[in-house]
Amino acid sequence: MALAKKKVAVQLPRRAHSEVVAQRYALELEALAPVADIVEVAGSSAVEFAAGAKDADAIITSWGIHIDRTVIDQLDRCVVIGVGSVGVDMVDIEAATEAGIVVTNVPDVFIEEVADHAVMLLLAAGRRSRIMQRMVSEGDWFKGRSLLNDVPRLMGQTLGLFAFGNVARCTARRAAAFGLRVIAHDPYVSELTISEAGVEPVSFPELLERSDYLSIHAPLNAETHHAFDAAAFAQMQPSAVIINTARGPIIKEQDLISALAEGRIAAAGLDVLEREPIAPDNPLLGMDQVVLTPHVASATTRMRPETRRRVGREVALVLQGRWPLSCVNPTVLPRAPLERWQPYPMNRGPNR
């Protein structure tokens, strides 16, 4: 007799279309179909979602309701939470680990795309593309050159990387092509590993002091939350440009606004913000030295399909009793009845 399929809960999409679940989640089901069915759970709060997912064997998430302790404590059968992004700040990792739930992510699906976007923001903010566009639109054709006469050429400048994970390493390779010196701070990566990539390992204060361009690539957690505040900006060069394609709350936004307004740093390129979407009255919108994009650094034609397939594969592996390819909380694995099978080292998620 065939074994009953397991249940994978996902939050009901904000813009659900009329197709059946099997069509909507066809990419995830490429791996999941033999072992599980996907069930959409409606709920506008953590309590409502927890009630709908109570008997789920797995959860897939990447947006919407935070899978916090309130939700996790109500899960009777869940063994894995699959996150469709690199960052996992939408899941309470500590609570999941205590409950023996494996948390997986997709740490290497769209790293090249995010690195491309980080470099785009670096160039756009550094060359003041926003004000240049406005000058062209307003007929001030001859004013741009005098402004850029104060901007150093890119070659020979120093790019600082806050964290040295997958995206930062891709960004470092791109930076080398522009003739940038690259330094990095990451207490979770050995100095030897950083040096082998042609990057100089430095302390956090040195990163702030030396960077002409500073690009953030860290996960959001208690350690990195508001790492860039007024005290950090005070240590940076007045000509510095800060780039963020990681998570918005790593920067204390009001302190950034003040630093830009007062000329304590020169410019910013931001794909992520402390509160998203951005409020219409946010001062960043009116700053010519700021380039903004709407949290789209990973977006390309291949990103969503590959991410969805990878999440489905990770969750399917765990439901079949095997280790996932990537685990954010690997300390839970020895306690889980899962087979270790990988032919290569596991990717252990962001700074864990």
Coordinates of N, CA and C in Angstrom, one line a residue, residues 5-148:
K5 N 1.0 10.8 1.4 CA 1.9 11.9 1.2 C 1.9 12.9 2.4
K6 N 3.1 13.5 2.5 CA 3.2 14.5 3.5 C 2.6 15.9 3.1
K7 N 2.5 16.8 4.0 CA 1.9 18.1 3.8 C 2.9 19.2 3.9
V8 N 3.0 20.0 2.8 CA 3.9 21.2 2.8 C 3.0 22.4 2.8
A9 N 3.1 23.3 3.8 CA 2.3 24.5 3.9 C 3.0 25.7 3.4
V10 N 2.3 26.5 2.6 CA 2.8 27.8 2.1 C 1.7 28.8 2.4
Q11 N 2.2 30.0 2.6 CA 1.2 31.1 2.8 C 0.5 31.4 1.5
L12 N -0.8 31.7 1.6 CA -1.6 32.0 0.4 C -1.0 33.2 -0.3
P13 N -0.7 33.2 -1.6 CA 0.0 34.4 -2.2 C -0.9 35.6 -2.1
R14 N -0.2 36.7 -2.1 CA -0.9 38.0 -2.1 C -1.8 38.2 -3.3
R15 N -1.3 37.8 -4.5 CA -2.0 37.9 -5.7 C -2.2 36.5 -6.3
A16 N -3.1 35.7 -5.7 CA -3.3 34.4 -6.2 C -4.1 34.4 -7.5
H17 N -3.7 33.6 -8.4 CA -4.4 33.5 -9.7 C -5.3 32.3 -9.6
S18 N -6.0 32.0 -10.7 CA -7.1 31.0 -10.7 C -6.6 29.6 -10.9
E19 N -5.3 29.4 -11.3 CA -4.8 28.1 -11.6 C -4.8 27.3 -10.3
V20 N -4.9 26.0 -10.5 CA -4.9 25.1 -9.3 C -3.5 25.1 -8.7
V21 N -3.4 24.6 -7.4 CA -2.2 24.6 -6.7 C -1.1 23.8 -7.4
A22 N -1.4 22.7 -8.1 CA -0.4 21.9 -8.8 C 0.3 22.7 -9.9
Q23 N -0.5 23.6 -10.5 CA 0.1 24.5 -11.6 C 0.9 25.6 -11.0
R24 N 0.4 26.2 -9.9 CA 1.1 27.3 -9.3 C 2.4 26.9 -8.7
Y25 N 2.5 25.7 -8.2 CA 3.8 25.3 -7.6 C 4.4 24.2 -8.4
A26 N 4.3 24.2 -9.7 CA 4.8 23.1 -10.5 C 6.3 23.0 -10.4
L27 N 7.0 24.1 -10.2 CA 8.5 24.0 -10.1 C 8.9 23.4 -8.8
E28 N 8.3 23.8 -7.7 CA 8.6 23.1 -6.4 C 8.2 21.7 -6.4
L29 N 7.1 21.3 -7.1 CA 6.6 20.0 -7.1 C 7.5 19.0 -8.0
E30 N 8.4 19.6 -8.8 CA 9.3 18.7 -9.6 C 10.0 17.7 -8.6
A31 N 10.4 18.2 -7.5 CA 11.1 17.3 -6.5 C 10.1 16.8 -5.4
L32 N 9.1 17.7 -5.1 CA 8.2 17.3 -4.0 C 7.1 16.3 -4.3
A33 N 6.6 16.3 -5.6 CA 5.5 15.5 -5.9 C 5.5 14.1 -5.5
P34 N 6.6 13.4 -5.5 CA 6.5 12.0 -5.1 C 6.3 11.8 -3.6
V35 N 6.6 12.8 -2.8 CA 6.5 12.6 -1.4 C 5.6 13.6 -0.6
A36 N 5.1 14.6 -1.3 CA 4.3 15.6 -0.5 C 3.3 16.4 -1.5
D37 N 2.3 16.9 -0.8 CA 1.4 17.8 -1.5 C 1.6 19.2 -0.9
I38 N 1.4 20.2 -1.7 CA 1.5 21.6 -1.2 C 0.1 22.1 -0.9
V39 N -0.1 22.7 0.3 CA -1.4 23.2 0.7 C -1.2 24.7 1.0
E40 N -2.0 25.5 0.4 CA -1.9 27.0 0.7 C -2.7 27.3 2.0
V41 N -2.1 28.0 2.9 CA -2.7 28.4 4.2 C -3.0 29.9 4.2
A42 N -4.3 30.2 4.3 CA -4.7 31.6 4.4 C -4.5 32.0 5.9
G43 N -4.2 33.3 6.0 CA -4.0 33.8 7.3 C -3.3 35.2 7.3
S44 N -3.8 36.1 8.0 CA -3.3 37.5 8.0 C -2.4 37.7 9.2
S45 N -2.3 36.7 10.1 CA -1.5 36.9 11.3 C -0.7 35.6 11.5
A46 N 0.3 35.7 12.4 CA 1.0 34.5 12.8 C 0.1 33.4 13.4
V47 N -0.8 33.9 14.2 CA -1.7 32.9 14.9 C -2.6 32.2 13.9
E48 N -3.1 32.9 12.9 CA -3.9 32.3 11.9 C -3.1 31.3 11.0
F49 N -1.9 31.7 10.7 CA -1.1 30.9 9.8 C -0.7 29.6 10.6
A50 N -0.4 29.8 11.9 CA 0.0 28.6 12.7 C -1.1 27.6 12.8
A51 N -2.4 28.1 12.9 CA -3.5 27.2 13.0 C -3.6 26.4 11.7
G52 N -3.4 27.0 10.6 CA -3.6 26.3 9.3 C -2.4 25.4 9.0
A53 N -1.2 25.7 9.6 CA -0.1 24.9 9.3 C 0.3 23.9 10.4
K54 N -0.6 23.8 11.4 CA -0.4 23.0 12.6 C 0.1 21.6 12.3
D55 N -0.6 20.9 11.3 CA -0.3 19.5 11.0 C 0.6 19.4 9.8
A56 N 1.3 20.5 9.4 CA 2.2 20.4 8.2 C 3.5 19.7 8.6
D57 N 4.0 18.9 7.6 CA 5.3 18.3 7.8 C 6.4 19.3 7.4
A58 N 6.1 20.3 6.6 CA 7.1 21.3 6.2 C 6.4 22.6 5.9
I59 N 7.2 23.6 5.9 CA 6.7 25.0 5.5 C 7.7 25.5 4.5
I60 N 7.2 26.2 3.5 CA 8.0 26.9 2.5 C 7.6 28.4 2.6
T61 N 8.6 29.3 2.8 CA 8.4 30.7 3.0 C 9.5 31.5 2.3
S62 N 9.2 32.7 2.0 CA 10.2 33.7 1.6 C 9.7 35.1 1.8
W63 N 8.4 35.3 2.2 CA 7.8 36.6 2.4 C 6.7 36.5 3.3
G64 N 6.1 37.6 3.7 CA 4.9 37.6 4.4 C 5.0 37.4 5.9
I65 N 4.3 36.5 6.5 CA 4.2 36.2 7.9 C 5.6 35.7 8.4
H66 N 6.1 36.3 9.5 CA 7.3 35.9 10.1 C 7.1 34.5 10.8
I67 N 7.9 33.5 10.5 CA 7.8 32.2 11.1 C 8.5 32.3 12.4
D68 N 7.8 32.9 13.4 CA 8.5 33.1 14.7 C 8.1 32.0 15.7
R69 N 8.5 32.3 17.0 CA 8.3 31.2 18.0 C 6.8 31.0 18.2
T70 N 5.9 32.0 18.0 CA 4.5 31.8 18.1 C 4.0 30.7 17.1
V71 N 4.5 30.8 15.9 CA 4.1 29.8 14.9 C 4.8 28.5 15.2
I72 N 6.1 28.5 15.4 CA 6.9 27.2 15.6 C 6.4 26.4 16.7
D73 N 6.0 27.1 17.8 CA 5.5 26.3 19.0 C 4.2 25.6 18.7
Q74 N 3.4 26.0 17.7 CA 2.2 25.4 17.4 C 2.3 24.2 16.3
L75 N 3.5 24.0 15.8 CA 3.7 23.0 14.8 C 3.8 21.7 15.4
D76 N 3.0 20.7 15.1 CA 3.0 19.4 15.7 C 3.9 18.4 14.9
R77 N 4.1 18.6 13.6 CA 4.8 17.6 12.8 C 5.9 18.2 11.9
C78 N 6.1 19.4 11.9 CA 7.0 20.1 11.0 C 8.5 19.6 11.3
V79 N 9.1 19.2 10.2 CA 10.5 18.8 10.3 C 11.5 19.7 9.5
V80 N 10.9 20.5 8.7 CA 11.8 21.4 7.8 C 11.0 22.7 7.4
I81 N 11.8 23.8 7.4 CA 11.3 25.0 6.9 C 12.2 25.4 5.7
G82 N 11.7 25.5 4.6 CA 12.5 25.9 3.4 C 12.3 27.4 3.1
V83 N 13.4 28.1 3.1 CA 13.3 29.6 2.8 C 13.9 29.9 1.4
G84 N 13.1 30.6 0.6 CA 13.5 30.8 -0.7 C 14.3 32.1 -0.9
S85 N 15.3 32.2 -0.1 CA 16.2 33.4 -0.2 C 17.5 33.0 0.5
V86 N 18.5 33.9 0.3 CA 19.8 33.7 1.1 C 19.5 34.1 2.5
G87 N 19.0 35.3 2.8 CA 18.7 35.7 4.1 C 17.5 34.9 4.8
V88 N 17.6 34.6 6.0 CA 16.6 33.8 6.7 C 16.0 34.6 7.9
D89 N 16.0 35.9 7.8 CA 15.5 36.7 9.0 C 14.0 36.6 9.1
M90 N 13.3 36.0 8.2 CA 11.9 35.8 8.4 C 11.5 34.5 9.2
V91 N 12.6 33.8 9.7 CA 12.4 32.6 10.5 C 13.1 32.8 11.8
D92 N 12.5 32.4 12.9 CA 13.2 32.4 14.2 C 14.1 31.2 14.3
I93 N 15.4 31.3 13.9 CA 16.3 30.2 13.8 C 16.4 29.5 15.2
E94 N 16.6 30.3 16.2 CA 16.7 29.7 17.5 C 15.6 28.8 17.9
A95 N 14.3 29.3 17.7 CA 13.2 28.6 18.0 C 13.1 27.3 17.2
A96 N 13.4 27.4 15.9 CA 13.4 26.2 15.1 C 14.4 25.2 15.5
T97 N 15.5 25.6 15.9 CA 16.6 24.7 16.4 C 16.1 24.0 17.6
E98 N 15.6 24.8 18.6 CA 15.1 24.2 19.8 C 14.0 23.1 19.5
A99 N 13.2 23.3 18.5 CA 12.1 22.4 18.2 C 12.6 21.2 17.3
G100 N 13.9 21.3 16.9 CA 14.4 20.2 16.1 C 14.1 20.3 14.6
I101 N 13.7 21.5 14.2 CA 13.3 21.7 12.8 C 14.5 22.2 12.0
V102 N 14.7 21.5 10.9 CA 15.8 21.9 9.9 C 15.3 23.2 9.2
V103 N 16.2 24.1 9.0 CA 15.9 25.3 8.2 C 16.9 25.4 7.1
T104 N 16.4 25.4 5.9 CA 17.2 25.4 4.7 C 17.0 26.8 4.0
N105 N 18.0 27.2 3.2 CA 17.9 28.4 2.3 C 18.5 28.1 1.0
V106 N 18.6 29.1 0.2 CA 19.2 29.0 -1.2 C 20.4 29.9 -1.3
P107 N 21.5 29.5 -0.7 CA 22.6 30.5 -0.6 C 23.4 30.7 -1.9
D108 N 23.2 30.0 -2.9 CA 24.0 30.1 -4.1 C 23.3 30.2 -5.4
V109 N 22.0 30.4 -5.3 CA 21.2 30.4 -6.6 C 21.3 31.7 -7.4
F110 N 21.3 32.9 -6.7 CA 21.3 34.1 -7.4 C 22.5 35.1 -6.9
I111 N 23.6 34.5 -6.5 CA 24.7 35.3 -6.0 C 25.3 36.2 -7.1
E112 N 25.4 35.7 -8.3 CA 26.0 36.5 -9.4 C 25.1 37.7 -9.7
E113 N 23.8 37.5 -9.6 CA 22.9 38.6 -9.9 C 23.0 39.7 -8.8
V114 N 23.1 39.3 -7.6 CA 23.2 40.3 -6.5 C 24.6 41.0 -6.6
A115 N 25.6 40.3 -6.9 CA 26.9 41.0 -7.1 C 26.9 42.0 -8.2
D116 N 26.2 41.6 -9.3 CA 26.1 42.5 -10.4 C 25.4 43.8 -10.0
H117 N 24.3 43.6 -9.2 CA 23.5 44.8 -8.7 C 24.3 45.7 -7.8
A118 N 25.1 45.0 -6.9 CA 26.0 45.8 -6.0 C 26.9 46.7 -6.8
V119 N 27.5 46.1 -7.8 CA 28.5 46.9 -8.6 C 27.7 48.0 -9.4
M120 N 26.5 47.7 -9.9 CA 25.8 48.7 -10.5 C 25.5 49.9 -9.6
L121 N 25.1 49.6 -8.4 CA 24.8 50.7 -7.4 C 26.1 51.4 -7.1
L122 N 27.2 50.7 -7.0 CA 28.5 51.4 -6.7 C 28.8 52.4 -7.8
L123 N 28.7 52.0 -9.0 CA 29.0 52.9 -10.1 C 28.0 54.0 -10.2
A124 N 26.7 53.7 -10.1 CA 25.7 54.7 -10.2 C 25.8 55.8 -9.1
A125 N 26.0 55.3 -7.9 CA 26.1 56.3 -6.8 C 27.4 57.0 -6.8
G126 N 28.5 56.3 -7.2 CA 29.8 56.9 -7.2 C 29.9 58.0 -8.3
R127 N 29.2 57.7 -9.4 CA 29.2 58.7 -10.5 C 28.0 59.6 -10.5
R128 N 27.3 59.6 -9.4 CA 26.1 60.5 -9.1 C 25.1 60.5 -10.3
S129 N 24.7 59.3 -10.7 CA 23.9 59.2 -11.9 C 22.5 59.8 -11.7
R130 N 22.0 59.9 -10.5 CA 20.7 60.4 -10.3 C 20.7 61.9 -10.6
I131 N 21.7 62.6 -10.1 CA 21.7 64.1 -10.3 C 22.1 64.4 -11.8
M132 N 22.9 63.5 -12.4 CA 23.3 63.6 -13.8 C 22.0 63.5 -14.7
Q133 N 21.2 62.5 -14.4 CA 19.9 62.3 -15.1 C 19.0 63.5 -15.0
R134 N 18.9 64.1 -13.8 CA 18.1 65.3 -13.6 C 18.6 66.5 -14.3
M135 N 20.0 66.6 -14.3 CA 20.5 67.8 -15.1 C 20.2 67.7 -16.6
V136 N 20.3 66.5 -17.1 CA 20.0 66.3 -18.5 C 18.5 66.6 -18.8
S137 N 17.6 66.1 -17.9 CA 16.2 66.3 -18.1 C 15.8 67.8 -18.0
E138 N 16.5 68.5 -17.1 CA 16.2 69.9 -16.9 C 17.0 70.9 -17.8
G139 N 17.8 70.3 -18.7 CA 18.5 71.2 -19.6 C 19.8 71.7 -19.1
D140 N 20.3 71.2 -17.9 CA 21.6 71.7 -17.3 C 22.7 70.9 -17.9
W141 N 22.9 70.8 -19.2 CA 23.8 69.9 -19.8 C 25.3 70.2 -19.4
F142 N 25.6 71.4 -19.1 CA 27.1 71.7 -18.9 C 27.4 71.8 -17.4
K143 N 26.5 71.5 -16.5 CA 26.8 71.5 -15.0 C 27.4 70.3 -14.5
G144 N 27.2 69.1 -15.1 CA 27.6 67.9 -14.6 C 29.1 67.7 -14.4
R145 N 29.8 68.2 -15.4 CA 31.3 68.0 -15.4 C 31.9 68.6 -14.1
S146 N 31.5 69.8 -13.8 CA 32.1 70.5 -12.6 C 31.9 69.7 -11.3
L147 N 30.7 69.0 -11.2 CA 30.4 68.2 -10.1 C 31.3 67.0 -10.0
L148 N 31.4 66.3 -11.1 CA 32.2 65.1 -11.2 C 33.7 65.3 -11.1

